[in-house]
Coordinates of C-alpha atoms in Angstrom, one line a residue:
M1 CA 8.3 68.7 122.4
P2 CA 9.9 68.6 119.0
V3 CA 7.8 71.1 117.1
L4 CA 6.9 73.7 119.6
E5 CA 9.3 76.5 119.4
R6 CA 6.7 79.1 119.6
E7 CA 5.5 82.0 117.6
Q8 CA 2.2 83.7 118.4
S9 CA -1.0 84.8 116.6
T10 CA -3.2 87.6 117.9
N11 CA -6.5 85.8 118.4
P12 CA -7.1 85.7 122.2
G13 CA -9.7 82.9 122.1
H14 CA -8.9 79.7 124.0
N15 CA -10.1 76.9 121.7
N16 CA -10.0 79.0 118.6
G17 CA -12.4 76.7 116.7
L18 CA -9.9 73.9 117.0
P19 CA -10.8 70.4 115.7
K20 CA -11.4 67.5 118.0
L21 CA -8.7 64.9 118.4
P22 CA -9.3 62.1 115.8
V23 CA -9.6 58.4 116.8
P24 CA -6.9 56.6 114.7
D25 CA -7.8 53.6 112.6
L26 CA -7.7 50.4 114.8
Q27 CA -5.8 48.3 112.3
Q28 CA -3.2 51.0 111.7
T29 CA -2.5 51.3 115.4
L30 CA -2.2 47.6 115.9
K31 CA 0.2 47.3 112.9
M32 CA 2.3 50.2 114.2
Y33 CA 2.3 48.7 117.7
L34 CA 3.8 45.5 116.4
K35 CA 6.3 47.3 114.3
C36 CA 7.4 49.5 117.3
M37 CA 7.9 46.4 119.6
K38 CA 9.4 43.8 117.2
H39 CA 13.0 44.7 117.9
L40 CA 12.5 45.5 121.6
V41 CA 11.3 42.0 122.8
P42 CA 12.7 38.4 122.3
E43 CA 11.3 36.7 119.2
E44 CA 9.2 34.1 121.0
K45 CA 7.6 36.8 123.1
Y46 CA 6.9 38.8 120.0
R47 CA 5.2 35.8 118.3
R48 CA 2.8 35.4 121.3
T49 CA 2.1 39.2 121.2
Q50 CA 1.4 39.0 117.4
A51 CA -1.2 36.3 118.0
T52 CA -2.8 38.3 120.8
V53 CA -2.9 41.5 118.7
E54 CA -4.5 39.6 115.8
E55 CA -7.2 38.2 118.1
F56 CA -7.9 41.6 119.6
G57 CA -8.2 43.2 116.1
A58 CA -10.2 40.4 114.5
P59 CA -13.4 41.3 112.7
G60 CA -16.3 41.5 115.1
G61 CA -13.9 41.2 118.1
V62 CA -13.3 43.1 121.3
G63 CA -11.0 45.6 119.6
E64 CA -13.7 46.7 117.1
M65 CA -16.3 47.0 119.8
L66 CA -14.0 49.2 121.9
Q67 CA -13.1 51.3 118.9
H68 CA -16.7 51.9 118.1
K69 CA -17.3 53.0 121.8
L70 CA -14.3 55.4 121.5
Q71 CA -15.7 56.9 118.3
Q72 CA -19.0 57.5 120.2
R73 CA -17.1 59.1 123.1
R74 CA -15.4 61.4 120.6
E75 CA -18.8 62.8 119.6
S76 CA -19.9 63.6 123.1
Q77 CA -16.6 64.9 124.6
A78 CA -14.2 67.7 123.7
N79 CA -11.3 65.3 124.0
W80 CA -12.0 61.5 124.1
V81 CA -8.6 60.5 125.6
Y82 CA -8.0 63.3 128.2
D83 CA -9.6 61.7 131.2
Y84 CA -8.0 58.3 130.5
W85 CA -4.7 59.8 129.8
I86 CA -4.4 62.1 132.9
E87 CA -5.3 59.2 135.2
D88 CA -2.8 56.9 133.5
M89 CA 0.0 59.4 133.3
Y90 CA -0.4 61.2 136.6
L91 CA -3.4 60.7 139.0
N92 CA -3.0 56.9 139.4
N93 CA 0.7 57.1 139.9
R94 CA 1.6 56.5 143.6
L95 CA 5.2 57.6 143.5
A96 CA 6.3 60.8 145.3
L97 CA 6.1 63.9 143.2
P98 CA 9.7 65.3 143.6
V99 CA 12.1 63.7 141.1
N100 CA 9.6 61.1 139.9
S101 CA 7.0 63.5 138.4
S102 CA 7.6 67.2 139.0
P103 CA 9.8 68.9 136.4
V104 CA 11.7 72.1 137.4
M105 CA 12.9 75.2 135.6
V106 CA 16.4 76.3 136.7
L107 CA 16.7 80.1 136.4
P108 CA 19.9 82.1 135.7
N109 CA 22.0 82.3 138.9
Q110 CA 21.2 85.6 140.6
N111 CA 23.8 87.9 142.2
F112 CA 22.3 88.7 145.6
N113 CA 24.6 90.7 147.7
T114 CA 22.3 91.0 150.7
D115 CA 19.2 89.3 152.0
G116 CA 17.3 92.4 150.9
D117 CA 18.2 91.7 147.3
A118 CA 16.6 88.2 147.4
I119 CA 13.4 89.8 149.0
R120 CA 13.4 92.5 146.3
F121 CA 13.7 89.8 143.6
A122 CA 10.8 87.9 145.2
A123 CA 8.6 91.1 145.3
H124 CA 9.4 91.8 141.6
L125 CA 8.6 88.3 140.6
I126 CA 5.3 88.3 142.5
S127 CA 4.4 91.5 140.8
G128 CA 5.1 89.8 137.4
V129 CA 2.9 86.8 138.4
L130 CA 0.0 89.2 139.1
E131 CA 0.5 90.9 135.8
Y132 CA 0.5 87.5 134.0
K133 CA -2.5 86.3 135.9
T134 CA -4.4 89.5 134.7
L135 CA -3.5 88.6 131.1
L136 CA -4.9 85.1 131.7
E137 CA -8.1 86.3 133.3
T138 CA -8.8 88.8 130.5
R139 CA -7.9 86.3 127.8
A140 CA -5.3 88.8 126.6
L141 CA -2.5 86.2 126.2
P142 CA -1.7 85.8 122.5
V143 CA -2.5 82.3 121.1
D144 CA 0.5 80.0 120.7
C145 CA 1.1 78.7 117.1
A146 CA 3.0 75.6 116.2
R147 CA 6.4 76.0 114.5
G148 CA 8.6 73.4 113.0
Q149 CA 6.8 70.6 111.1
L150 CA 3.2 71.6 110.1
A151 CA 3.9 75.1 111.3
G152 CA 1.3 77.9 111.8
T153 CA -1.5 76.0 113.3
P154 CA -3.1 77.7 116.4
L155 CA -2.8 75.7 119.6
C156 CA -5.2 75.1 122.4
M157 CA -4.6 77.5 125.3
E158 CA -6.7 75.6 127.9
Q159 CA -3.6 74.6 130.0
Y160 CA -2.7 78.2 130.7
S161 CA -5.9 78.7 132.7
K162 CA -4.7 76.0 135.2
L163 CA -1.4 77.7 136.1
F164 CA -2.7 79.5 139.2
S165 CA -6.1 77.9 139.7
S166 CA -5.6 74.1 140.2
Y167 CA -4.3 71.8 142.9
R168 CA -3.4 68.1 143.0
L169 CA -5.3 66.6 145.9
P170 CA -3.8 63.3 147.2
G171 CA -6.1 60.2 147.3
P172 CA -5.6 56.7 148.7
R173 CA -5.7 55.1 145.3
K174 CA -6.0 58.0 142.9
D175 CA -5.3 61.7 143.1
T176 CA -7.8 64.4 142.0
L177 CA -6.9 67.5 140.0
V178 CA -9.0 70.2 141.6
A179 CA -10.0 73.4 139.7
Q180 CA -10.9 76.4 141.8
K181 CA -14.3 77.7 141.2
S182 CA -14.8 81.5 141.3
S183 CA -17.7 82.7 143.5
V184 CA -19.7 85.9 143.3
M185 CA -17.7 87.4 146.2
P186 CA -14.3 85.7 146.1
E187 CA -12.0 86.1 149.1
P188 CA -8.9 88.2 148.7
E189 CA -6.4 86.4 146.5
H190 CA -3.3 85.2 148.3
I191 CA 0.1 83.6 147.8
I192 CA 1.7 81.2 150.3
V193 CA 5.2 82.1 151.3
A194 CA 7.4 79.3 152.7
C195 CA 10.3 80.4 154.8
K196 CA 12.4 78.3 157.2
N197 CA 9.8 75.5 156.8
Q198 CA 7.0 77.8 158.0
F199 CA 4.1 78.8 155.8
F200 CA 2.6 82.4 155.7
V201 CA -0.4 83.9 154.0
L202 CA 0.5 86.9 151.8
D203 CA -2.7 88.6 150.7
V204 CA -2.0 90.3 147.3
V205 CA -5.3 92.1 147.2
I206 CA -6.2 94.2 150.3
N207 CA -9.3 96.4 150.4
F208 CA -9.9 95.7 146.7
R209 CA -6.5 97.0 145.9
R210 CA -3.7 94.9 144.4
L211 CA -0.5 95.3 146.4
N212 CA 2.3 97.1 144.5
E213 CA 5.9 95.9 144.5
K214 CA 6.8 98.2 147.5
D215 CA 4.0 96.7 149.5
L216 CA 5.0 93.2 148.6
Y217 CA 8.6 93.9 149.7
T218 CA 7.3 95.2 153.0
Q219 CA 5.2 92.1 153.6
L220 CA 8.0 89.7 152.6
E221 CA 10.3 91.5 155.0
K222 CA 7.7 91.0 157.8
I223 CA 7.5 87.3 156.9
R224 CA 11.2 86.8 157.0
K225 CA 11.3 88.3 160.6
M226 CA 8.3 86.2 161.7
A227 CA 10.1 83.1 160.4
D228 CA 13.1 84.0 162.5
S229 CA 11.0 84.2 165.6
E230 CA 11.5 81.2 167.9
E231 CA 8.3 81.9 169.9
E232 CA 6.1 80.1 167.3
H233 CA 7.7 77.4 165.3
F234 CA 5.9 74.5 163.7
P235 CA 7.3 71.3 162.3
P236 CA 8.1 71.1 158.5
I237 CA 4.6 70.0 157.5
G238 CA 5.6 70.5 153.8
L239 CA 7.6 67.3 154.0
L240 CA 4.4 65.2 153.9
T241 CA 3.8 66.4 150.4
S242 CA 7.1 64.9 149.3
D243 CA 6.1 61.4 150.3
G244 CA 4.3 58.8 148.1
R245 CA 0.8 59.8 147.2
T246 CA -1.0 57.2 149.2
E247 CA 1.1 57.9 152.3
W248 CA 0.4 61.7 151.9
A249 CA -3.3 61.0 151.4
E250 CA -3.4 59.0 154.7
A251 CA -1.4 61.7 156.5
R252 CA -3.7 64.4 155.2
N253 CA -6.7 62.5 156.5
I254 CA -5.2 62.5 160.0
L255 CA -4.3 66.2 159.7
I256 CA -7.8 67.3 158.8
K257 CA -9.3 65.8 161.9
D258 CA -8.2 69.1 163.6
S259 CA -9.9 72.3 162.6
T260 CA -6.7 74.4 162.8
N261 CA -5.0 72.0 160.3
R262 CA -8.1 72.1 158.1
D263 CA -8.0 75.9 157.9
S264 CA -4.2 75.9 157.1
L265 CA -4.6 73.3 154.4
D266 CA -7.5 75.2 152.9
M267 CA -5.4 78.4 152.6
I268 CA -2.6 76.4 150.9
E269 CA -4.9 74.6 148.6
R270 CA -6.6 77.8 147.4
C271 CA -3.5 79.9 147.0
L272 CA -2.3 81.3 143.6
C273 CA 1.1 79.8 144.0
L274 CA 4.0 79.4 146.5
V275 CA 7.0 81.5 146.9
C276 CA 9.7 79.6 148.8
L277 CA 12.4 81.8 150.4
N278 CA 15.5 79.6 151.1
E279 CA 18.7 79.9 153.1
P280 CA 22.0 79.5 151.3
S281 CA 22.5 75.8 150.4
G282 CA 26.3 75.8 151.1
L283 CA 26.8 74.0 147.8
Q284 CA 28.9 75.1 144.9
L285 CA 26.2 76.4 142.5
T286 CA 27.1 74.4 139.4
D287 CA 24.4 73.8 136.9
T288 CA 24.1 70.2 138.1
N289 CA 23.9 71.2 141.8
R290 CA 21.3 73.9 141.1
A291 CA 19.2 71.3 139.1
L292 CA 19.4 68.9 142.1
L293 CA 18.4 71.6 144.6
M294 CA 15.4 72.5 142.5
L295 CA 14.3 68.8 142.0
H296 CA 14.4 67.8 145.7
G297 CA 15.5 70.8 147.8
G298 CA 18.5 68.8 149.2
G299 CA 16.2 67.0 151.8
I300 CA 15.4 68.2 155.3
E301 CA 19.0 69.3 155.9
R302 CA 18.4 72.1 153.3
H303 CA 15.1 73.1 151.7
G304 CA 13.2 69.9 151.3
G305 CA 10.6 70.9 153.9
N306 CA 10.2 74.4 152.6
R307 CA 7.9 73.4 149.8
W308 CA 4.3 72.2 149.1
Y309 CA 4.5 69.8 146.1
D310 CA 0.8 69.6 145.3
K311 CA 0.6 73.2 144.1
P312 CA 1.4 73.6 140.3
M313 CA 3.7 76.6 140.6
Q314 CA 6.3 77.1 143.3
F315 CA 8.9 79.8 142.8
D316 CA 12.1 78.9 144.7
I317 CA 14.3 81.8 145.7
G318 CA 17.6 81.2 147.5
S319 CA 19.5 84.0 149.2
D320 CA 22.6 82.5 147.6
G321 CA 21.1 83.3 144.1
C322 CA 19.9 79.7 143.3
C323 CA 16.4 80.2 141.9
G324 CA 13.9 78.2 139.9
V325 CA 10.3 77.0 139.4
I326 CA 9.0 73.7 140.6
C327 CA 6.0 72.5 138.7
E328 CA 3.3 69.9 139.6
H329 CA 3.0 68.5 136.1
S330 CA -0.6 67.2 135.9
P331 CA -2.4 70.5 134.9
F332 CA 0.0 71.6 132.1
E333 CA 2.9 70.7 129.9
G334 CA 6.5 72.0 130.0
I335 CA 6.0 74.5 127.2
V336 CA 3.3 76.3 129.3
L337 CA 5.8 76.5 132.2
V338 CA 8.4 77.9 129.8
Q339 CA 6.1 80.5 128.4
C340 CA 5.0 81.7 131.8
T341 CA 8.6 81.7 133.2
E342 CA 10.0 83.5 130.2
Y343 CA 7.3 86.2 130.5
L344 CA 8.3 86.7 134.2
L345 CA 12.0 86.9 133.5
K346 CA 11.4 89.4 130.6
Y347 CA 9.0 91.4 132.8
M348 CA 11.6 91.6 135.5
S349 CA 14.4 92.6 133.1
G350 CA 12.2 95.0 131.2
S351 CA 10.5 96.8 134.0
P352 CA 12.9 98.2 136.6
S353 CA 12.1 97.3 140.2
K354 CA 9.6 99.9 141.5
L355 CA 11.0 100.0 145.1
V356 CA 11.2 103.7 145.4
R357 CA 11.7 105.2 148.9
A358 CA 8.3 106.1 150.3
A359 CA 6.5 106.5 153.6
S360 CA 5.9 103.2 155.5
V361 CA 2.7 101.6 154.5
S362 CA 1.5 101.1 158.1
E363 CA -2.0 100.2 157.3
L364 CA -1.1 96.8 155.7
P365 CA -2.2 94.0 158.1
A366 CA 0.6 91.6 159.0
P367 CA 0.9 88.4 157.0
R368 CA -0.5 85.4 158.9
R369 CA 1.5 82.4 159.9
L370 CA -0.3 79.1 159.2
R371 CA -0.6 77.0 162.4
W372 CA -0.6 73.2 162.8
K373 CA -1.6 70.8 165.5
C374 CA 0.8 68.0 165.4
S375 CA 0.0 64.8 167.3
P376 CA 2.7 62.2 168.0
E377 CA 1.2 60.3 165.0
I378 CA 1.9 63.2 162.7
Q379 CA 5.4 63.6 164.1
A380 CA 6.1 60.0 163.3
L381 CA 4.8 60.5 159.7
L382 CA 7.0 63.5 159.3
A383 CA 10.0 61.5 160.4
A384 CA 9.1 58.8 157.9
S385 CA 8.7 61.3 155.1
A386 CA 12.0 63.0 155.9
D387 CA 13.7 59.6 155.8
K388 CA 12.2 58.8 152.4
L389 CA 13.1 62.2 150.9
H390 CA 16.7 61.7 152.3
R391 CA 17.0 58.4 150.4
L392 CA 15.6 60.0 147.2
V393 CA 18.1 62.8 147.5
N394 CA 21.0 60.3 147.8
N395 CA 19.6 58.2 145.0
L396 CA 19.4 60.9 142.2
D397 CA 22.3 60.9 139.8
M398 CA 22.3 64.1 137.7
N399 CA 24.6 65.5 135.0
V400 CA 23.9 68.8 133.3
F401 CA 26.1 68.9 130.2
K402 CA 26.5 71.6 127.6
F403 CA 27.7 70.2 124.2
T404 CA 29.4 73.2 122.6
K405 CA 31.0 71.8 119.4
Y406 CA 27.8 72.6 117.4
G407 CA 24.1 73.3 117.9
K408 CA 20.9 73.4 115.9
D409 CA 22.2 75.8 113.3
F410 CA 24.8 73.2 112.1
I411 CA 22.1 70.5 112.0
K412 CA 19.7 72.8 110.0
K413 CA 22.4 73.5 107.5
L414 CA 22.5 69.7 106.8
K415 CA 18.8 70.0 106.0
M416 CA 18.0 67.8 109.0
S417 CA 15.5 68.2 111.8
P418 CA 17.5 69.1 115.0
D419 CA 15.0 67.2 117.2
A420 CA 15.1 64.1 115.1
Y421 CA 19.0 64.3 114.9
I422 CA 19.2 64.6 118.7
Q423 CA 16.8 61.7 119.2
V424 CA 18.9 59.5 116.9
A425 CA 22.0 60.5 118.9
L426 CA 20.2 59.5 122.1
Q427 CA 19.3 56.1 120.7
C428 CA 22.9 55.6 119.5
T429 CA 24.1 56.6 123.0
Y430 CA 21.9 54.1 124.7
Y431 CA 23.0 51.4 122.4
R432 CA 26.6 52.1 123.1
C433 CA 26.0 52.0 126.9
H434 CA 23.8 48.9 126.9
R435 CA 24.0 47.1 123.5
R436 CA 20.2 47.1 123.1
A437 CA 17.3 49.3 122.3
V438 CA 14.5 50.1 124.8
S439 CA 11.1 51.7 124.9
T440 CA 11.6 55.4 124.6
Y441 CA 9.2 58.3 125.4
E442 CA 9.4 61.6 123.6
S443 CA 6.6 64.0 124.4
A444 CA 4.8 65.4 121.3
S445 CA 2.2 68.2 121.7
I446 CA -1.3 67.5 120.4
R447 CA -2.4 71.1 121.3
R448 CA -3.6 71.4 117.7
F449 CA -6.8 69.8 119.0
Q450 CA -9.3 70.8 121.7
E451 CA -7.9 70.2 125.2
G452 CA -4.9 68.4 123.6
R453 CA -2.0 67.5 125.9
V454 CA 0.7 65.1 124.5
D455 CA 1.2 61.8 122.8
N456 CA 4.4 59.8 122.6
I457 CA 6.9 59.7 119.8
R458 CA 8.4 56.2 119.9
S459 CA 12.0 57.1 119.0
A460 CA 13.4 53.6 119.4
T461 CA 12.9 52.8 115.7
L462 CA 14.4 49.9 113.9
E463 CA 16.3 52.4 111.7
A464 CA 17.8 54.2 114.8
L465 CA 18.9 50.8 116.2
A466 CA 20.6 49.9 112.8
F467 CA 22.4 53.2 112.8
G468 CA 23.5 52.8 116.5
K469 CA 24.8 49.3 115.6
A470 CA 26.7 50.6 112.6
M471 CA 28.3 53.4 114.5
T472 CA 29.2 51.1 117.4
D473 CA 29.7 47.5 116.4
G474 CA 30.2 47.9 112.7
Q475 CA 32.7 50.7 112.4
P476 CA 35.1 48.9 110.0
T477 CA 32.2 47.0 108.2
F478 CA 30.2 50.0 106.9
S479 CA 31.5 52.8 104.7
D480 CA 30.8 56.4 105.6
D481 CA 28.3 56.6 102.7
E482 CA 26.4 53.6 104.2
K483 CA 26.4 55.1 107.7
M484 CA 25.2 58.4 106.2
K485 CA 22.3 56.6 104.5
M486 CA 21.5 54.8 107.8
L487 CA 21.5 58.2 109.6
K488 CA 19.1 59.7 107.1
D489 CA 16.8 56.7 107.3
A490 CA 16.8 57.0 111.1
I491 CA 16.0 60.7 110.9
N492 CA 13.2 60.1 108.4
A493 CA 11.7 57.4 110.5
Q494 CA 11.8 59.7 113.5
M495 CA 10.2 62.6 111.6
N496 CA 7.5 60.4 110.1
Y497 CA 6.5 59.2 113.6
T498 CA 6.6 62.8 114.8
I499 CA 4.1 63.8 112.2
L500 CA 1.8 60.9 113.2
A501 CA 2.0 62.0 116.8
I502 CA 1.3 65.7 116.4
T503 CA -1.6 65.0 114.0
G504 CA -3.2 62.6 116.6
M505 CA -2.3 59.4 114.8
A506 CA 0.3 57.8 117.2
I507 CA -0.4 54.6 119.1
D508 CA 0.0 55.4 122.8
N509 CA -3.1 57.5 123.4
H510 CA -5.2 55.2 121.2
L511 CA -4.1 52.1 123.2
C512 CA -4.7 54.1 126.5
G513 CA -8.2 55.0 125.3
L514 CA -9.0 51.4 124.3
K515 CA -7.8 50.1 127.7
G516 CA -9.7 52.9 129.5
M517 CA -12.9 52.2 127.7
A518 CA -12.7 48.5 128.6
K519 CA -12.3 49.5 132.3
E520 CA -15.2 51.9 132.0
L521 CA -17.3 49.0 130.7
N522 CA -16.3 46.9 133.6
M523 CA -14.7 44.3 131.3
D524 CA -11.8 42.1 132.2
P525 CA -8.7 43.7 130.7
P526 CA -8.3 42.4 127.1
E527 CA -5.2 40.2 126.8
I528 CA -3.4 42.7 124.7
F529 CA -3.1 44.9 127.8
T530 CA -2.0 42.1 130.2
D531 CA 0.6 40.8 127.8
D532 CA 4.3 41.2 128.8
T533 CA 5.0 43.2 125.7
Y534 CA 2.5 45.9 126.6
T535 CA 4.1 46.2 130.0
I536 CA 7.5 46.5 128.4
S537 CA 6.2 49.0 125.9
N538 CA 5.2 51.3 128.8
Q539 CA 8.4 51.0 130.8
F540 CA 10.1 54.0 129.4
I541 CA 13.8 53.3 130.2
L542 CA 14.6 56.4 128.1
S543 CA 12.2 59.3 128.9
T544 CA 13.1 62.4 126.8
S545 CA 11.7 65.8 126.0
Q546 CA 12.9 68.8 124.1
V547 CA 12.2 72.0 126.1
P548 CA 13.6 75.0 124.1
T549 CA 14.0 78.3 125.8
T550 CA 14.7 81.8 124.5
V551 CA 16.2 83.1 127.7
D552 CA 19.0 81.7 129.9
M553 CA 17.3 78.9 131.8
F554 CA 16.8 75.2 131.5
C555 CA 14.3 72.4 132.4
C556 CA 15.1 69.1 134.0
Y557 CA 13.4 66.1 135.6
G558 CA 14.1 62.7 137.0
P559 CA 13.9 59.2 135.4
V560 CA 10.5 57.5 135.2
A561 CA 11.9 53.9 135.5
P562 CA 14.1 52.6 138.3
N563 CA 16.7 51.5 135.7
G564 CA 16.1 54.3 133.3
Y565 CA 17.3 57.8 132.3
G566 CA 15.5 61.1 132.1
V567 CA 16.9 63.3 129.3
C568 CA 15.7 66.8 128.9
Y569 CA 17.5 68.9 126.2
N570 CA 17.5 72.4 125.0
P571 CA 18.9 73.0 121.5
Q572 CA 20.6 76.4 121.1
S573 CA 22.1 78.0 118.0
D574 CA 25.7 76.8 118.6
A575 CA 25.3 74.4 121.5
I576 CA 22.9 71.8 123.0
L577 CA 22.2 71.6 126.7
F578 CA 21.4 68.2 128.1
C579 CA 20.1 67.3 131.6
V580 CA 20.6 63.6 132.2
S581 CA 19.2 61.9 135.3
S582 CA 19.3 58.4 136.6
F583 CA 19.3 56.5 140.0
N584 CA 22.4 55.6 141.9
D585 CA 20.9 52.4 143.2
S586 CA 20.6 50.9 139.7
D587 CA 23.6 49.0 138.6
Q588 CA 22.5 49.4 135.0
T589 CA 22.7 53.2 134.8
C590 CA 25.2 56.0 135.3
S591 CA 24.5 59.6 134.2
D592 CA 28.2 60.4 133.7
T593 CA 28.8 57.4 131.5
F594 CA 25.7 58.2 129.4
V595 CA 26.9 61.8 129.0
K596 CA 30.4 60.7 128.0
Q597 CA 29.0 58.4 125.3
L598 CA 26.5 61.0 124.2
E599 CA 29.3 63.5 123.6
E600 CA 31.2 60.9 121.5
C601 CA 28.1 60.1 119.5
L602 CA 27.5 63.7 118.7
L603 CA 31.1 64.3 117.7
E604 CA 31.1 61.2 115.5
M605 CA 27.8 62.1 113.9
G606 CA 28.9 65.7 113.3
G607 CA 32.2 64.4 111.7
L608 CA 30.3 62.0 109.5
C609 CA 27.9 64.7 108.3
S610 CA 30.7 67.2 107.7
E611 CA 32.7 64.8 105.7
N612 CA 29.7 63.8 103.7
S613 CA 28.8 67.4 103.1
E614 CA 32.3 68.2 101.9
S615 CA 32.4 65.2 99.6
A616 CA 29.0 66.1 98.2
S617 CA 30.1 69.7 97.7
N618 CA 33.3 68.6 96.0
G619 CA 31.3 66.2 93.8
S620 CA 29.2 69.1 92.6
N621 CA 32.1 71.3 91.5
G622 CA 32.2 73.2 94.8
G623 CA 28.5 73.9 94.9
S624 CA 26.9 74.6 98.3
G625 CA 24.5 71.7 98.1
K626 CA 21.6 74.0 98.9

């Protein structure tokens, strides 16, 4: 998210009179598609693609017809691409949510001296969640405004409404994003607390009164004691949600044959969020290990069954101080997760815990344990899910790395975009590791438009490849001045594409819309979408995102391709934090190697820029160059 460090306006409206997302010009998209792919596929393949694209875009052809249908769709819908995009990006994806889809926010390590400290932290956090939910319901949340390039534009706030009111329901072929409907007499709102693989209903409104922090603490203490009880202990049903989506949909269909299971599922599916109370992991709590624990829970041996991945917001609280937020990604983007989490952390640091000594609140009904009827068939499915999660845990290769030689302040002094600079560094790094360029995804917010989510900045530009080659293969061949020109060209190409993306003029959503429209019209897929090059264009070997934070926390996620890297980065004033993930079973990737080359690239780029800056300064009689 290159342009969404946030500032806020005061208008509380949600769509704020925002324009509709434009439909880009067909010929412009086709021309840009060819430009983006020319250096990523062999020449013969490219020539075939060129002919296919020309046929698709010919006057009076299929492309023009689909383009016309998209323009009509734009007139009748708030956002013409949203439904196509969410199916393509999330709901059709059959992979398991942990690692493959769900990003996490790793919170600052907490210093819990006793179990009571962790419970107190959880109660304080839930109190903050309820405050934030009130802001959402009363539309009192200030409207986000874009910063960076094209700053100041108000942004669509629609995603915030889904933080605590949506649920991803698994389906055999396609998932459904379910929005809760409010009724005239809603049931008391509740949170689900997971503890020792058991699930408990914690009502946060009792007798029309919202529980205060002391009451929440009391209820959480009761839950912890109930979880310790050996009298009633059910299998770790949460494991089923960590499986592939089709497998989980099939397991859920078996579960709901029993009314006890139906009732338990209903309580989970309608809850505000989950709070997962975890035992100590036994691991050294490095940044990398904390990231891994948030992404997959460490499997059944640790916290892997103490979760429910279909719920958008899960707050993970370890008694060893390892805490974070696990996010089901389909309802909202990372920036919304950041805003919510930053609010909660600031709420907790700004308002002292209100656990004053007081008389016992004996009238509070005890929290309810959710019960499950588990047939041998369900037990077998749980064992299979546990085994797959175990393999996923062993497969994830993560390196959380803080580059401390410089940060965004240094890059800004060079009059360069920090995001574009980092993206060029990532392209240079990939080239050094693999001697080629690959399809790259960088998320760009299109929240300037009604119901806008993201489009893709295609960072694997020809200019970035030329710079990577010059810094790797051509060190003696090119002078520093030539390399500096190549770096500036690469940064300009990146910034130009960024502006296309944030103004709704990039290619990925447009192509997704054209493909979706063809499917809606029951047409055979046009050849442009069955062509190898289109497949390659959507295999994002490098999946990247800038997720800036103003408090001490960081975001990370897994790779989206078996032989790829996930790179989430957080530029700070004097440092840059990178979370690099890959899979151990790929012989093409290694997160440690990538990080080592990334550090070298950043050091060499910094040195190149510093020397250039000094020589420019000396050449202007010691002027600052500003």
